[in-house]
CSV table of C-alpha atoms in Angstrom, one decimal:
chain,number,residue,atom,x,y,z
A,30,GLY,CA,-24.7,-21.9,-63.7
A,31,ALA,CA,-21.1,-21.0,-62.8
A,32,VAL,CA,-21.9,-18.6,-60.0
A,33,VAL,CA,-19.2,-17.1,-57.8
A,34,SER,CA,-20.2,-15.6,-54.5
A,35,GLN,CA,-18.0,-13.1,-52.7
A,36,HIS,CA,-18.5,-11.9,-49.2
A,37,PRO,CA,-18.6,-9.3,-47.8
A,38,SER,CA,-19.4,-6.8,-50.5
A,39,TRP,CA,-18.3,-3.9,-48.5
A,40,VAL,CA,-16.2,-3.6,-45.3
A,41,ILE,CA,-14.9,-0.7,-43.3
A,42,CYS,CA,-12.2,-1.4,-40.8
A,43,LYS,CA,-9.8,0.4,-38.5
A,44,SER,CA,-6.1,0.6,-39.4
A,45,GLY,CA,-4.2,-2.3,-37.9
A,46,THR,CA,-7.0,-4.8,-38.0
A,47,SER,CA,-7.3,-7.8,-40.3
A,48,VAL,CA,-10.1,-8.4,-42.8
A,49,LYS,CA,-11.1,-11.7,-44.4
A,50,ILE,CA,-12.8,-11.9,-47.7
A,51,GLU,CA,-14.5,-15.1,-48.9
A,52,CYS,CA,-14.9,-16.4,-52.4
A,53,ARG,CA,-17.2,-19.4,-53.1
A,54,SER,CA,-18.1,-21.2,-56.2
A,55,LEU,CA,-21.7,-22.1,-55.7
A,56,ASP,CA,-22.5,-24.6,-58.4
A,57,PHE,CA,-19.2,-25.9,-59.6
A,58,GLN,CA,-15.8,-27.1,-58.3
A,59,ALA,CA,-13.1,-24.6,-58.9
A,60,THR,CA,-9.7,-25.9,-59.9
A,61,THR,CA,-8.2,-22.5,-59.5
A,62,MET,CA,-9.2,-19.3,-58.0
A,63,PHE,CA,-7.7,-15.9,-58.6
A,64,TRP,CA,-7.5,-12.7,-56.6
A,65,TYR,CA,-7.4,-9.3,-58.1
A,66,ARG,CA,-7.2,-5.7,-56.9
A,67,GLN,CA,-8.7,-2.8,-58.7
A,68,PHE,CA,-8.2,0.9,-58.1
A,69,PRO,CA,-10.9,3.4,-59.1
A,70,LYS,CA,-11.3,3.7,-62.9
A,71,GLN,CA,-8.4,1.4,-63.4
A,72,SER,CA,-7.9,-2.2,-64.6
A,73,LEU,CA,-7.7,-5.4,-62.6
A,74,MET,CA,-4.3,-6.3,-61.3
A,75,LEU,CA,-3.7,-10.0,-60.6
A,76,MET,CA,-2.5,-10.5,-57.0
A,77,ALA,CA,-2.3,-14.3,-56.7
A,78,THR,CA,-3.4,-17.6,-58.1
A,79,SER,CA,-4.8,-20.1,-55.7
A,80,ASN,CA,-5.0,-23.9,-56.3
A,81,GLU,CA,-6.9,-26.1,-53.9
A,82,GLY,CA,-4.7,-27.8,-51.4
A,83,SER,CA,-1.5,-26.0,-52.3
A,84,LYS,CA,0.1,-22.7,-51.5
A,85,ALA,CA,-0.9,-19.6,-53.5
A,86,THR,CA,1.3,-18.2,-56.2
A,87,TYR,CA,1.8,-14.5,-55.7
A,88,GLU,CA,2.5,-12.0,-58.5
A,89,GLN,CA,5.6,-9.9,-58.3
A,90,GLY,CA,5.3,-7.1,-55.8
A,91,VAL,CA,2.5,-8.6,-53.8
A,92,GLU,CA,3.4,-9.2,-50.2
A,93,LYS,CA,2.4,-12.8,-49.3
A,94,ASP,CA,2.5,-12.0,-45.5
A,95,LYS,CA,0.2,-9.1,-46.0
A,96,PHE,CA,-2.3,-10.8,-48.2
A,97,LEU,CA,-2.9,-14.3,-46.9
A,98,ILE,CA,-4.7,-16.7,-49.3
A,99,ASN,CA,-6.2,-20.0,-48.2
A,100,HIS,CA,-7.8,-22.4,-50.7
A,101,ALA,CA,-9.0,-25.1,-48.3
A,102,SER,CA,-11.6,-26.7,-50.6
A,103,LEU,CA,-12.7,-26.9,-54.2
A,104,THR,CA,-15.4,-24.3,-53.6
A,105,LEU,CA,-13.8,-21.8,-51.2
A,106,SER,CA,-10.9,-19.5,-51.2
A,107,THR,CA,-10.2,-16.7,-48.7
A,108,LEU,CA,-8.1,-13.6,-48.8
A,109,THR,CA,-7.1,-12.1,-45.5
A,110,VAL,CA,-5.6,-8.6,-45.5
A,111,THR,CA,-3.5,-8.5,-42.4
A,112,SER,CA,-2.8,-5.4,-40.4
A,113,ALA,CA,-4.7,-3.3,-42.9
A,114,HIS,CA,-3.7,0.3,-43.6
A,115,PRO,CA,-5.4,3.1,-45.5
A,116,GLU,CA,-3.3,2.3,-48.6
A,117,ASP,CA,-4.9,-1.2,-48.7
A,118,SER,CA,-8.2,0.4,-49.4
A,119,SER,CA,-9.3,-0.9,-52.8
A,120,PHE,CA,-11.8,-3.1,-54.6
A,121,TYR,CA,-10.8,-6.8,-54.4
A,122,ILE,CA,-12.3,-9.3,-56.8
A,123,CYS,CA,-12.0,-13.0,-56.9
A,124,SER,CA,-12.6,-15.4,-59.8
A,125,ALA,CA,-12.7,-19.1,-60.4
A,126,THR,CA,-12.1,-21.5,-63.2
A,127,PRO,CA,-14.3,-24.6,-63.1
A,128,ARG,CA,-12.9,-28.1,-63.1
A,129,GLN,CA,-15.6,-29.5,-65.4
A,130,LEU,CA,-16.2,-26.6,-67.8
A,131,ALA,CA,-14.0,-24.7,-70.1
A,132,LYS,CA,-11.0,-23.7,-68.0
A,133,ASN,CA,-10.2,-20.7,-70.1
A,134,ILE,CA,-13.1,-18.7,-68.8
A,135,GLN,CA,-13.1,-17.2,-65.4
A,136,TYR,CA,-16.2,-16.5,-63.4
A,137,PHE,CA,-16.0,-13.5,-61.2
A,138,GLY,CA,-17.4,-12.6,-57.8
A,139,ALA,CA,-19.1,-9.2,-57.4
A,140,GLY,CA,-16.1,-7.8,-55.5
A,141,THR,CA,-15.4,-6.5,-52.1
A,142,ARG,CA,-14.9,-2.8,-51.4
A,143,LEU,CA,-12.4,-2.4,-48.5
A,144,SER,CA,-12.1,1.0,-46.8
A,145,VAL,CA,-9.4,1.2,-44.1
A,146,LEU,CA,-9.8,4.2,-41.8
B,29,SER,CA,1.3,-6.2,-64.9
B,30,GLN,CA,-1.0,-5.1,-67.6
B,31,GLN,CA,-0.6,-6.8,-71.0
B,32,GLY,CA,-1.6,-3.9,-73.0
B,33,GLU,CA,-3.7,-0.9,-73.7
B,34,GLU,CA,-7.2,-0.3,-74.9
B,35,ASP,CA,-8.5,2.7,-76.7
B,36,PRO,CA,-10.4,4.8,-76.5
B,37,GLN,CA,-10.3,5.1,-72.7
B,38,ALA,CA,-13.8,6.5,-72.8
B,39,LEU,CA,-16.5,6.4,-75.4
B,40,SER,CA,-19.9,8.2,-75.4
B,41,ILE,CA,-22.4,7.3,-78.1
B,42,GLN,CA,-26.1,7.6,-78.8
B,43,GLU,CA,-28.4,4.6,-78.3
B,44,GLY,CA,-28.6,2.7,-81.6
B,45,GLU,CA,-25.1,3.5,-82.8
B,46,ASN,CA,-22.3,1.0,-82.9
B,47,ALA,CA,-19.4,1.0,-80.4
B,48,THR,CA,-15.9,-0.1,-81.3
B,49,MET,CA,-13.2,-0.7,-78.8
B,50,ASN,CA,-9.6,-1.7,-79.5
B,51,CYS,CA,-7.1,-3.6,-77.6
B,52,SER,CA,-3.4,-4.1,-78.1
B,53,TYR,CA,-1.2,-6.5,-76.4
B,54,LYS,CA,2.5,-7.2,-76.1
B,55,THR,CA,3.3,-10.9,-76.1
B,56,SER,CA,2.2,-14.1,-77.9
B,57,ILE,CA,-1.2,-15.3,-76.7
B,58,ASN,CA,-3.1,-18.5,-76.3
B,59,ASN,CA,-6.4,-16.7,-76.5
B,60,LEU,CA,-8.0,-13.3,-75.9
B,61,GLN,CA,-11.2,-12.6,-74.0
B,62,TRP,CA,-13.5,-9.7,-73.5
B,63,TYR,CA,-15.2,-8.9,-70.3
B,64,ARG,CA,-17.7,-6.4,-69.2
B,65,GLN,CA,-17.9,-4.7,-65.8
B,66,ASN,CA,-20.8,-2.7,-64.5
B,67,SER,CA,-19.8,0.1,-62.1
B,68,GLY,CA,-18.6,-1.3,-58.7
B,69,ARG,CA,-19.3,-4.9,-59.7
B,70,GLY,CA,-17.5,-8.0,-60.8
B,71,LEU,CA,-16.8,-9.0,-64.4
B,72,VAL,CA,-18.9,-10.9,-66.8
B,73,HIS,CA,-17.3,-12.9,-69.6
B,74,LEU,CA,-18.5,-11.9,-73.1
B,75,ILE,CA,-16.5,-13.7,-75.7
B,76,LEU,CA,-13.3,-15.7,-76.2
B,77,ILE,CA,-11.3,-15.8,-79.4
B,78,ARG,CA,-8.4,-18.2,-79.9
B,79,SER,CA,-5.1,-17.3,-81.4
B,80,ASN,CA,-5.9,-19.2,-84.6
B,81,GLU,CA,-9.2,-17.5,-85.1
B,82,ARG,CA,-9.6,-14.1,-86.8
B,83,GLU,CA,-13.3,-13.2,-86.1
B,84,LYS,CA,-16.0,-14.3,-83.8
B,85,HIS,CA,-19.6,-13.3,-83.3
B,86,SER,CA,-22.0,-13.6,-80.4
B,87,GLY,CA,-25.3,-11.8,-80.7
B,88,ARG,CA,-24.6,-8.1,-81.1
B,89,LEU,CA,-20.9,-8.6,-80.4
B,90,ARG,CA,-18.2,-9.0,-83.0
B,91,VAL,CA,-14.6,-9.6,-82.1
B,92,THR,CA,-11.7,-9.6,-84.4
B,93,LEU,CA,-8.1,-10.7,-83.7
B,94,ASP,CA,-5.0,-9.8,-85.6
B,95,THR,CA,-2.0,-11.6,-84.2
B,96,SER,CA,0.4,-10.1,-86.6
B,97,LYS,CA,-0.5,-6.6,-85.2
B,98,LYS,CA,-1.1,-8.0,-81.7
B,99,SER,CA,-4.5,-6.3,-81.6
B,100,SER,CA,-8.2,-7.1,-81.2
B,101,SER,CA,-11.4,-5.1,-81.5
B,102,LEU,CA,-14.8,-5.5,-80.0
B,103,LEU,CA,-17.8,-4.1,-81.9
B,104,ILE,CA,-21.1,-3.7,-80.2
B,105,THR,CA,-23.8,-3.1,-82.8
B,106,ALA,CA,-27.1,-1.3,-82.2
B,107,SER,CA,-26.1,-0.2,-78.7
B,108,ARG,CA,-28.5,0.1,-75.9
B,109,ALA,CA,-28.4,2.2,-72.7
B,110,ALA,CA,-28.0,-1.1,-70.8
B,111,ASP,CA,-24.6,-1.6,-72.6
B,112,THR,CA,-23.2,1.2,-70.5
B,113,ALA,CA,-20.2,-0.4,-68.6
B,114,SER,CA,-16.5,-0.8,-68.7
B,115,TYR,CA,-15.1,-3.3,-71.2
B,116,PHE,CA,-11.8,-5.1,-70.7
B,117,CYS,CA,-9.8,-7.3,-73.0
B,118,ALA,CA,-7.7,-9.9,-71.3
B,119,THR,CA,-5.1,-12.3,-72.7
B,120,VAL,CA,-4.1,-15.8,-71.7
B,121,THR,CA,-0.5,-16.5,-72.7
B,122,ASP,CA,0.1,-20.0,-71.4
B,123,SER,CA,-1.5,-23.0,-69.7
B,124,SER,CA,-1.7,-21.3,-66.3
B,125,TYR,CA,-5.0,-19.7,-67.4
B,126,LYS,CA,-3.9,-16.4,-65.9
B,127,LEU,CA,-5.8,-13.4,-67.4
B,128,ILE,CA,-3.8,-10.3,-68.0
B,129,PHE,CA,-6.1,-7.4,-68.4
B,130,GLY,CA,-5.9,-4.3,-70.6
B,131,SER,CA,-6.6,-0.9,-69.3
B,132,GLY,CA,-10.3,-0.9,-70.2
B,133,THR,CA,-12.8,1.3,-72.1
B,134,ARG,CA,-15.6,3.1,-70.3
B,135,LEU,CA,-18.6,3.1,-72.6
B,136,LEU,CA,-21.6,5.4,-72.1
B,137,VAL,CA,-24.6,4.8,-74.2
B,138,ARG,CA,-27.0,7.8,-74.0
B,139,PRO,CA,-30.7,7.0,-74.3
């Protein structure tokens, strides 16, 4: 149980286009979803915290107009990278905390590798 | 921002040996967790230790926590080639459930 699906796993796009990444909790309702960014051989940096039905809370230094987060239901959150540029190329990972289970543990998606040409 | 550092940054051992990774953090915590990440994949939760606990075991994993030194260690006993991965500690400091990750240790277990 506690499976998080992230789609797509890999996307290549042209500079200036927007890319949407989906994060779904498949077998549980997610109270909160988190979005992280990870550069090669580095740690995960929290970008934003997303609660269902409310606006996302962004970490300091993360542009909310650049990284649009929507958490429309208890099982789906989306991250849209708007007007992507090569410096946005990275590995993006989502996670979710279940409503019913231990909230301290996060369940992670497999990640999305974004390459902006 | 990262909560703390892990050492070593990289560790290479022979199959069957034990692997020890250390994590230091900066602020008071609610709990500390260890996660594993296979290359290019998401993270998998390994173990959680609360701030009032000192040691916890799960299979071949042993985690210690020293809140006075703001440090934790993860011991993997009798390592296997399949244990090859990056290991991250992460702290939760308040009720927001946000995880703040350490810098990670890349473990290579040679068959």
